[in-house]
GROMACS .gro file of C-alpha atoms in nm:
model
  345
    1MET     CA    1   4.337   0.879  -0.468
    2GLN     CA    2   4.256   0.508  -0.500
    3ARG     CA    3   4.391   0.446  -0.150
    4ASN     CA    4   4.164   0.717  -0.007
    5THR     CA    5   3.866   0.575  -0.193
    6ALA     CA    6   3.939   0.224  -0.067
    7ARG     CA    7   3.974   0.354   0.289
    8ALA     CA    8   3.645   0.546   0.268
    9LEU     CA    9   3.476   0.231   0.133
   10GLY     CA   10   3.618   0.017   0.412
   11VAL     CA   11   3.512   0.264   0.680
   12SER     CA   12   3.162   0.292   0.532
   13LEU     CA   13   3.112  -0.086   0.520
   14ALA     CA   14   3.258  -0.139   0.869
   15ILE     CA   15   3.040   0.132   1.023
   16GLY     CA   16   2.744  -0.004   0.831
   17ALA     CA   17   2.808  -0.354   0.969
   18VAL     CA   18   2.808  -0.215   1.324
   19GLY     CA   19   2.481  -0.036   1.254
   20GLY     CA   20   2.329  -0.352   1.109
   21PHE     CA   21   2.427  -0.562   1.412
   22VAL     CA   22   2.295  -0.300   1.656
   23PHE     CA   23   1.961  -0.270   1.474
   24GLN     CA   24   1.933  -0.648   1.457
   25LEU     CA   25   2.005  -0.686   1.831
   26ILE     CA   26   1.742  -0.424   1.915
   27GLY     CA   27   1.495  -0.602   1.687
   28LEU     CA   28   1.424  -0.305   1.462
   29PRO     CA   29   1.270  -0.367   1.117
   30LEU     CA   30   1.491  -0.405   0.809
   31ALA     CA   31   1.801  -0.400   1.031
   32TRP     CA   32   2.053  -0.462   0.752
   33MET     CA   33   1.936  -0.168   0.548
   34LEU     CA   34   1.832   0.091   0.806
   35GLY     CA   35   2.124   0.017   1.042
   36PRO     CA   36   2.399   0.082   0.784
   37LEU     CA   37   2.204   0.380   0.647
   38THR     CA   38   2.166   0.544   0.990
   39ALA     CA   39   2.525   0.472   1.097
   40ASN     CA   40   2.673   0.618   0.776
   41LEU     CA   41   2.447   0.923   0.794
   42MET     CA   42   2.555   0.995   1.152
   43VAL     CA   43   2.929   0.961   1.096
   44SER     CA   44   2.925   1.149   0.764
   45ALA     CA   45   2.761   1.442   0.944
   46ARG     CA   46   3.052   1.430   1.191
   47GLY     CA   47   3.302   1.468   0.908
   48VAL     CA   48   3.410   1.104   0.874
   49ASP     CA   49   3.504   1.016   0.515
   50VAL     CA   50   3.266   0.738   0.410
   51HIS     CA   51   3.189   0.653   0.052
   52ILE     CA   52   3.046   0.373  -0.163
   53PRO     CA   53   3.184   0.393  -0.520
   54GLU     CA   54   2.917   0.439  -0.784
   55ARG     CA   55   3.023   0.126  -0.973
   56LEU     CA   56   2.981  -0.092  -0.666
   57ARG     CA   57   2.640   0.058  -0.598
   58GLU     CA   58   2.540  -0.008  -0.958
   59VAL     CA   59   2.643  -0.376  -0.932
   60PHE     CA   60   2.418  -0.427  -0.632
   61LEU     CA   61   2.136  -0.232  -0.799
   62GLY     CA   62   2.175  -0.476  -1.089
   63VAL     CA   63   2.143  -0.770  -0.850
   64LEU     CA   64   1.831  -0.607  -0.708
   65GLY     CA   65   1.696  -0.575  -1.064
   66LEU     CA   66   1.743  -0.950  -1.117
   67VAL     CA   67   1.562  -1.027  -0.791
   68LEU     CA   68   1.281  -0.787  -0.875
   69GLY     CA   69   1.236  -0.905  -1.234
   70SER     CA   70   1.218  -1.267  -1.117
   71GLN     CA   71   0.897  -1.182  -0.931
   72VAL     CA   72   0.719  -1.166  -1.269
   73THR     CA   73   0.504  -1.473  -1.330
   74PRO     CA   74   0.279  -1.585  -1.619
   75GLN     CA   75  -0.019  -1.513  -1.391
   76LEU     CA   76   0.078  -1.145  -1.372
   77ALA     CA   77  -0.111  -1.059  -1.693
   78GLU     CA   78  -0.438  -1.134  -1.516
   79ARG     CA   79  -0.376  -0.844  -1.276
   80VAL     CA   80  -0.253  -0.584  -1.526
   81LEU     CA   81  -0.609  -0.495  -1.628
   82ASP     CA   82  -0.666  -0.348  -1.281
   83TRP     CA   83  -0.360  -0.124  -1.294
   84PRO     CA   84  -0.494   0.167  -1.509
   85VAL     CA   85  -0.717   0.274  -1.217
   86SER     CA   86  -0.426   0.279  -0.974
   87ALA     CA   87  -0.206   0.448  -1.237
   88VAL     CA   88  -0.448   0.742  -1.270
   89LEU     CA   89  -0.471   0.775  -0.892
   90LEU     CA   90  -0.090   0.764  -0.873
   91LEU     CA   91  -0.051   1.054  -1.116
   92LEU     CA   92  -0.315   1.261  -0.934
   93GLY     CA   93  -0.146   1.185  -0.602
   94VAL     CA   94   0.194   1.291  -0.737
   95ALA     CA   95   0.052   1.626  -0.853
   96VAL     CA   96  -0.124   1.706  -0.523
   97SER     CA   97   0.161   1.586  -0.297
   98THR     CA   98   0.422   1.779  -0.498
   99ALA     CA   99   0.215   2.097  -0.470
  100ALA     CA  100   0.180   2.051  -0.092
  101ALA     CA  101   0.554   1.993  -0.039
  102ALA     CA  102   0.645   2.281  -0.272
  103ALA     CA  103   0.423   2.519  -0.072
  104TRP     CA  104   0.615   2.422   0.244
  105TYR     CA  105   0.953   2.472   0.080
  106ARG     CA  106   0.844   2.816  -0.040
  107ARG     CA  107   0.777   2.904   0.327
  108CYS     CA  108   1.130   2.783   0.405
  109GLY     CA  109   1.278   3.038   0.165
  110PHE     CA  110   1.317   2.830  -0.152
  111ASP     CA  111   1.260   3.008  -0.482
  112SER     CA  112   0.967   2.877  -0.686
  113VAL     CA  113   1.171   2.658  -0.924
  114SER     CA  114   1.381   2.505  -0.646
  115ALA     CA  115   1.071   2.438  -0.435
  116TRP     CA  116   0.889   2.249  -0.709
  117PHE     CA  117   1.185   2.044  -0.826
  118ALA     CA  118   1.289   1.964  -0.469
  119SER     CA  119   0.936   1.830  -0.415
  120ALA     CA  120   0.900   1.619  -0.731
  121PRO     CA  121   0.899   1.257  -0.598
  122GLY     CA  122   1.137   1.070  -0.825
  123ALA     CA  123   1.389   1.088  -1.112
  124MET     CA  124   1.623   1.274  -0.875
  125THR     CA  125   1.914   1.333  -1.112
  126ALA     CA  126   1.685   1.462  -1.386
  127MET     CA  127   1.500   1.690  -1.140
  128ILE     CA  128   1.829   1.843  -1.022
  129LEU     CA  129   1.946   1.911  -1.379
  130MET     CA  130   1.609   2.045  -1.497
  131GLY     CA  131   1.574   2.260  -1.187
  132GLU     CA  132   1.918   2.412  -1.246
  133GLN     CA  133   1.833   2.480  -1.611
  134GLY     CA  134   1.515   2.654  -1.494
  135GLY     CA  135   1.712   2.886  -1.264
  136GLY     CA  136   1.681   2.686  -0.940
  137ASP     CA  137   1.949   2.607  -0.681
  138PRO     CA  138   2.087   2.260  -0.770
  139ARG     CA  139   2.249   2.206  -0.427
  140ARG     CA  140   1.927   2.270  -0.232
  141ILE     CA  141   1.728   2.057  -0.476
  142ALA     CA  142   1.980   1.771  -0.447
  143ILE     CA  143   1.985   1.782  -0.066
  144ALA     CA  144   1.605   1.796  -0.038
  145GLN     CA  145   1.564   1.509  -0.286
  146SER     CA  146   1.824   1.291  -0.110
  147LEU     CA  147   1.685   1.357   0.237
  148ARG     CA  148   1.331   1.278   0.124
  149ILE     CA  149   1.444   0.937  -0.002
  150ILE     CA  150   1.626   0.864   0.324
  151LEU     CA  151   1.330   0.973   0.535
  152VAL     CA  152   1.084   0.762   0.334
  153VAL     CA  153   1.311   0.458   0.367
  154MET     CA  154   1.337   0.514   0.744
  155ILE     CA  155   0.969   0.595   0.807
  156LEU     CA  156   0.789   0.323   0.611
  157PRO     CA  157   0.937  -0.002   0.756
  158PRO     CA  158   0.855   0.091   1.118
  159LEU     CA  159   0.512   0.208   1.000
  160PHE     CA  160   0.446  -0.128   0.834
  161TRP     CA  161   0.590  -0.301   1.141
  162ALA     CA  162   0.336  -0.121   1.362
  163TYR     CA  163   0.059  -0.189   1.106
  164GLU     CA  164   0.135  -0.562   1.127
  165GLY     CA  165   0.108  -0.548   1.504
  166GLY     CA  166   0.480  -0.561   1.579
  167THR     CA  167   0.554  -0.864   1.365
  168ALA     CA  168   0.921  -0.874   1.271
  169VAL     CA  169   1.000  -0.716   0.936
  170SER     CA  170   1.311  -0.854   0.769
  171ALA     CA  171   1.450  -0.940   0.432
  172GLY     CA  172   1.258  -1.211   0.253
  173THR     CA  173   1.418  -1.552   0.247
  174ALA     CA  174   1.484  -1.778  -0.047
  175GLU     CA  175   1.401  -2.140   0.030
  176ASN     CA  176   1.645  -2.294  -0.214
  177GLY     CA  177   1.935  -2.051  -0.177
  178PHE     CA  178   2.089  -1.930  -0.502
  179GLU     CA  179   1.877  -1.996  -0.810
  180ALA     CA  180   1.994  -1.917  -1.165
  181ALA     CA  181   2.317  -1.766  -1.030
  182TRP     CA  182   2.453  -1.763  -1.387
  183MET     CA  183   2.241  -1.451  -1.447
  184LEU     CA  184   2.493  -1.253  -1.242
  185LEU     CA  185   2.747  -1.309  -1.519
  186VAL     CA  186   2.519  -1.129  -1.766
  187LEU     CA  187   2.517  -0.801  -1.569
  188PRO     CA  188   2.830  -0.657  -1.743
  189LEU     CA  189   2.642  -0.693  -2.073
  190LEU     CA  190   2.310  -0.561  -1.946
  191PHE     CA  191   2.447  -0.230  -1.810
  192PRO     CA  192   2.582  -0.097  -2.144
  193LEU     CA  193   2.273  -0.234  -2.321
  194GLY     CA  194   2.046  -0.040  -2.086
  195ARG     CA  195   2.256   0.274  -2.137
  196TRP     CA  196   2.237   0.230  -2.516
  197LEU     CA  197   1.858   0.189  -2.495
  198ARG     CA  198   1.848   0.506  -2.280
  199LEU     CA  199   1.650   0.336  -2.006
  200PRO     CA  200   1.597   0.555  -1.699
  201ASN     CA  201   1.799   0.412  -1.408
  202HIS     CA  202   1.941   0.155  -1.652
  203THR     CA  203   2.150  -0.029  -1.392
  204LEU     CA  204   1.825  -0.136  -1.224
  205LEU     CA  205   1.581  -0.156  -1.514
  206ALA     CA  206   1.792  -0.347  -1.769
  207PRO     CA  207   1.848  -0.645  -1.534
  208LEU     CA  208   1.484  -0.616  -1.421
  209LEU     CA  209   1.351  -0.645  -1.778
  210PHE     CA  210   1.595  -0.928  -1.859
  211ALA     CA  211   1.497  -1.130  -1.551
  212GLY     CA  212   1.131  -1.043  -1.601
  213LEU     CA  213   1.128  -1.188  -1.953
  214LEU     CA  214   1.299  -1.511  -1.845
  215SER     CA  215   1.080  -1.551  -1.537
  216GLY     CA  216   0.759  -1.453  -1.716
  217PHE     CA  217   0.811  -1.730  -1.974
  218GLY     CA  218   0.910  -1.979  -1.704
  219MET     CA  219   1.267  -2.015  -1.832
  220ALA     CA  220   1.468  -1.903  -1.527
  221SER     CA  221   1.410  -1.721  -1.199
  222PHE     CA  222   1.687  -1.560  -0.994
  223SER     CA  223   1.682  -1.564  -0.614
  224LEU     CA  224   1.919  -1.495  -0.325
  225PRO     CA  225   1.959  -1.678   0.005
  226ASP     CA  226   1.880  -1.484   0.321
  227GLY     CA  227   2.246  -1.395   0.377
  228GLY     CA  228   2.277  -1.268   0.019
  229MET     CA  229   1.975  -1.041   0.065
  230ASN     CA  230   2.129  -0.895   0.380
  231VAL     CA  231   2.460  -0.827   0.203
  232MET     CA  232   2.274  -0.647  -0.075
  233LEU     CA  233   2.077  -0.439   0.177
  234TRP     CA  234   2.397  -0.364   0.374
  235VAL     CA  235   2.586  -0.221   0.076
  236LEU     CA  236   2.290  -0.025  -0.060
  237GLY     CA  237   2.207   0.111   0.287
  238CYS     CA  238   2.568   0.232   0.323
  239ALA     CA  239   2.545   0.394  -0.021
  240ILE     CA  240   2.235   0.593   0.074
  241GLY     CA  241   2.363   0.702   0.413
  242SER     CA  242   2.707   0.813   0.293
  243ARG     CA  243   2.571   1.078   0.056
  244PHE     CA  244   2.607   1.362   0.303
  245ARG     CA  245   2.976   1.371   0.379
  246GLY     CA  246   3.107   1.728   0.413
  247LEU     CA  247   2.775   1.873   0.537
  248SER     CA  248   2.793   2.027   0.886
  249SER     CA  249   2.574   1.883   1.162
  250ALA     CA  250   2.393   2.215   1.216
  251ARG     CA  251   2.310   2.261   0.849
  252LEU     CA  252   2.213   1.895   0.810
  253GLY     CA  253   1.979   1.932   1.109
  254ARG     CA  254   1.803   2.231   0.950
  255TYR     CA  255   1.773   2.057   0.614
  256LEU     CA  256   1.645   1.743   0.786
  257PHE     CA  257   1.369   1.940   0.959
  258GLU     CA  258   1.261   2.104   0.633
  259ALA     CA  259   1.266   1.772   0.447
  260PHE     CA  260   1.087   1.590   0.732
  261ILE     CA  261   0.787   1.826   0.719
  262ALA     CA  262   0.780   1.811   0.337
  263THR     CA  263   0.798   1.432   0.345
  264LEU     CA  264   0.519   1.407   0.603
  265LEU     CA  265   0.299   1.632   0.390
  266ALA     CA  266   0.365   1.421   0.079
  267LEU     CA  267   0.313   1.091   0.264
  268THR     CA  268  -0.013   1.214   0.417
  269VAL     CA  269  -0.153   1.314   0.078
  270LEU     CA  270  -0.034   0.995  -0.089
  271ALA     CA  271  -0.174   0.781   0.194
  272GLY     CA  272  -0.517   0.916   0.102
  273PHE     CA  273  -0.472   0.814  -0.261
  274ALA     CA  274  -0.333   0.476  -0.148
  275GLU     CA  275  -0.653   0.422   0.049
  276LEU     CA  276  -0.854   0.490  -0.269
  277ILE     CA  277  -0.643   0.232  -0.455
  278HIS     CA  278  -0.701  -0.015  -0.173
  279ARG     CA  279  -1.077   0.032  -0.191
  280LEU     CA  280  -1.116   0.050  -0.570
  281VAL     CA  281  -0.857  -0.205  -0.685
  282GLY     CA  282  -0.840  -0.432  -0.383
  283VAL     CA  283  -0.464  -0.391  -0.332
  284PRO     CA  284  -0.353  -0.424   0.034
  285ARG     CA  285  -0.300  -0.089   0.207
  286ASP     CA  286   0.071  -0.139   0.269
  287VAL     CA  287   0.134  -0.238  -0.095
  288ALA     CA  288  -0.065   0.062  -0.223
  289LEU     CA  289   0.123   0.304   0.005
  290LEU     CA  290   0.463   0.166  -0.097
  291ALA     CA  291   0.364   0.192  -0.465
  292LEU     CA  292   0.283   0.562  -0.416
  293ALA     CA  293   0.555   0.648  -0.161
  294PRO     CA  294   0.771   0.947  -0.266
  295GLY     CA  295   1.101   0.758  -0.272
  296GLY     CA  296   1.336   0.660  -0.553
  297ILE     CA  297   1.251   0.356  -0.764
  298GLY     CA  298   1.566   0.175  -0.649
  299GLU     CA  299   1.502   0.237  -0.280
  300MET     CA  300   1.132   0.149  -0.303
  301ALA     CA  301   1.216  -0.166  -0.499
  302ILE     CA  302   1.456  -0.266  -0.219
  303LEU     CA  303   1.177  -0.222   0.037
  304ALA     CA  304   0.924  -0.408  -0.178
  305VAL     CA  305   1.154  -0.710  -0.219
  306ALA     CA  306   1.276  -0.708   0.140
  307LEU     CA  307   0.927  -0.667   0.288
  308GLU     CA  308   0.770  -0.903   0.031
  309LEU     CA  309   0.510  -0.641  -0.064
  310ASP     CA  310   0.419  -0.723  -0.427
  311PRO     CA  311   0.744  -0.583  -0.578
  312VAL     CA  312   0.622  -0.597  -0.939
  313PHE     CA  313   0.315  -0.381  -0.864
  314VAL     CA  314   0.533  -0.138  -0.668
  315ALA     CA  315   0.805  -0.117  -0.936
  316PHE     CA  316   0.551  -0.064  -1.216
  317HIS     CA  317   0.397   0.238  -1.043
  318HIS     CA  318   0.731   0.394  -0.956
  319LEU     CA  319   0.848   0.348  -1.314
  320LEU     CA  320   0.528   0.511  -1.439
  321ARG     CA  321   0.582   0.804  -1.202
  322MET     CA  322   0.941   0.843  -1.321
  323VAL     CA  323   0.838   0.847  -1.688
  324ALA     CA  324   0.555   1.095  -1.620
  325LEU     CA  325   0.792   1.329  -1.435
  326MET     CA  326   1.051   1.310  -1.712
  327LEU     CA  327   0.784   1.408  -1.968
  328PHE     CA  328   0.604   1.675  -1.768
  329ALA     CA  329   0.887   1.839  -1.572
  330PRO     CA  330   1.048   2.021  -1.870
  331LEU     CA  331   0.712   2.178  -1.958
  332TRP     CA  332   0.659   2.283  -1.596
  333ALA     CA  333   1.011   2.428  -1.575
  334ARG     CA  334   0.949   2.644  -1.882
  335TRP     CA  335   0.617   2.766  -1.737
  336LEU     CA  336   0.783   2.856  -1.404
  337LEU     CA  337   1.060   3.037  -1.591
  338ARG     CA  338   0.807   3.244  -1.788
  339GLN     CA  339   0.618   3.326  -1.467
  340GLY     CA  340   0.942   3.440  -1.307
  341LYS     CA  341   1.025   3.670  -1.598
  342ARG     CA  342   0.677   3.820  -1.587
  343GLY     CA  343   0.719   3.884  -1.215
  344GLU     CA  344   1.046   4.064  -1.280
  345GLY     CA  345   0.885   4.270  -1.552
   0.00000   0.00000   0.00000
């Protein structure tokens, strides 16, 4: 079993490296994330056994948390007063975009519970479990949620690239190479602490809060050299793309089409709310759109750091969305369940 896992890991990383090199040669944006992601997605659909172990993915998510938390500065408090306006617009945008995507999934044959929980933009694991408890199809919810994240990650960088007039989009560089590298040694302590505190996505948020406190008080700030950022993007890109092993090409194609339309609907709605945030709060359009984008907090944090698009603002709004979904989704599931029973009666 361990030998098979090691082989699947090696194949995934090797294929991801090829994808990264190809994307870099072509000059595509975020080559070392989108290249490995695309390459792993393609070969997994062909039946190749590729896999990134969960523990390895968590380690690199922890590194991302350190990078993200180190973006916090003492000057950040001056901007927090503007965030309630964008927070309200975020929650409204989530409600409208989820309704639009759910209406599409209903047309694709999803039952009501599966449609809504497949469309909820975030807290994927919780949405799958809550949807199943409410009588939905956990497999269809999981596939729709995963494909939405992949599509958002693949759509936004080229969109920002075009918005910037074709300027190269790549991982941000660190001028001084490794800074505060000792913080990596604290990760084995932060993971169980985050689990004990019951933080959502604790492998990302516990290191983020730790680094944020140190950086906010000017005590230490973690950074990676350019090569380190690319390694992190490479592994995490492979992890996202290798999720679909065992799914036939024909079925994956149909699910991709359904998820693509749902994702476009959600992005279109959220782009309108991002424009309101841009006008009312003064946040740049690309930052506002990334803060509202219907991807996972980990994936959107990767993009925010790599594209240097105000990662603290982006992470705050995705965390708020995750908390709101965790609080509201159980109530919505119970309401849908009651509606279904009334329909049967």
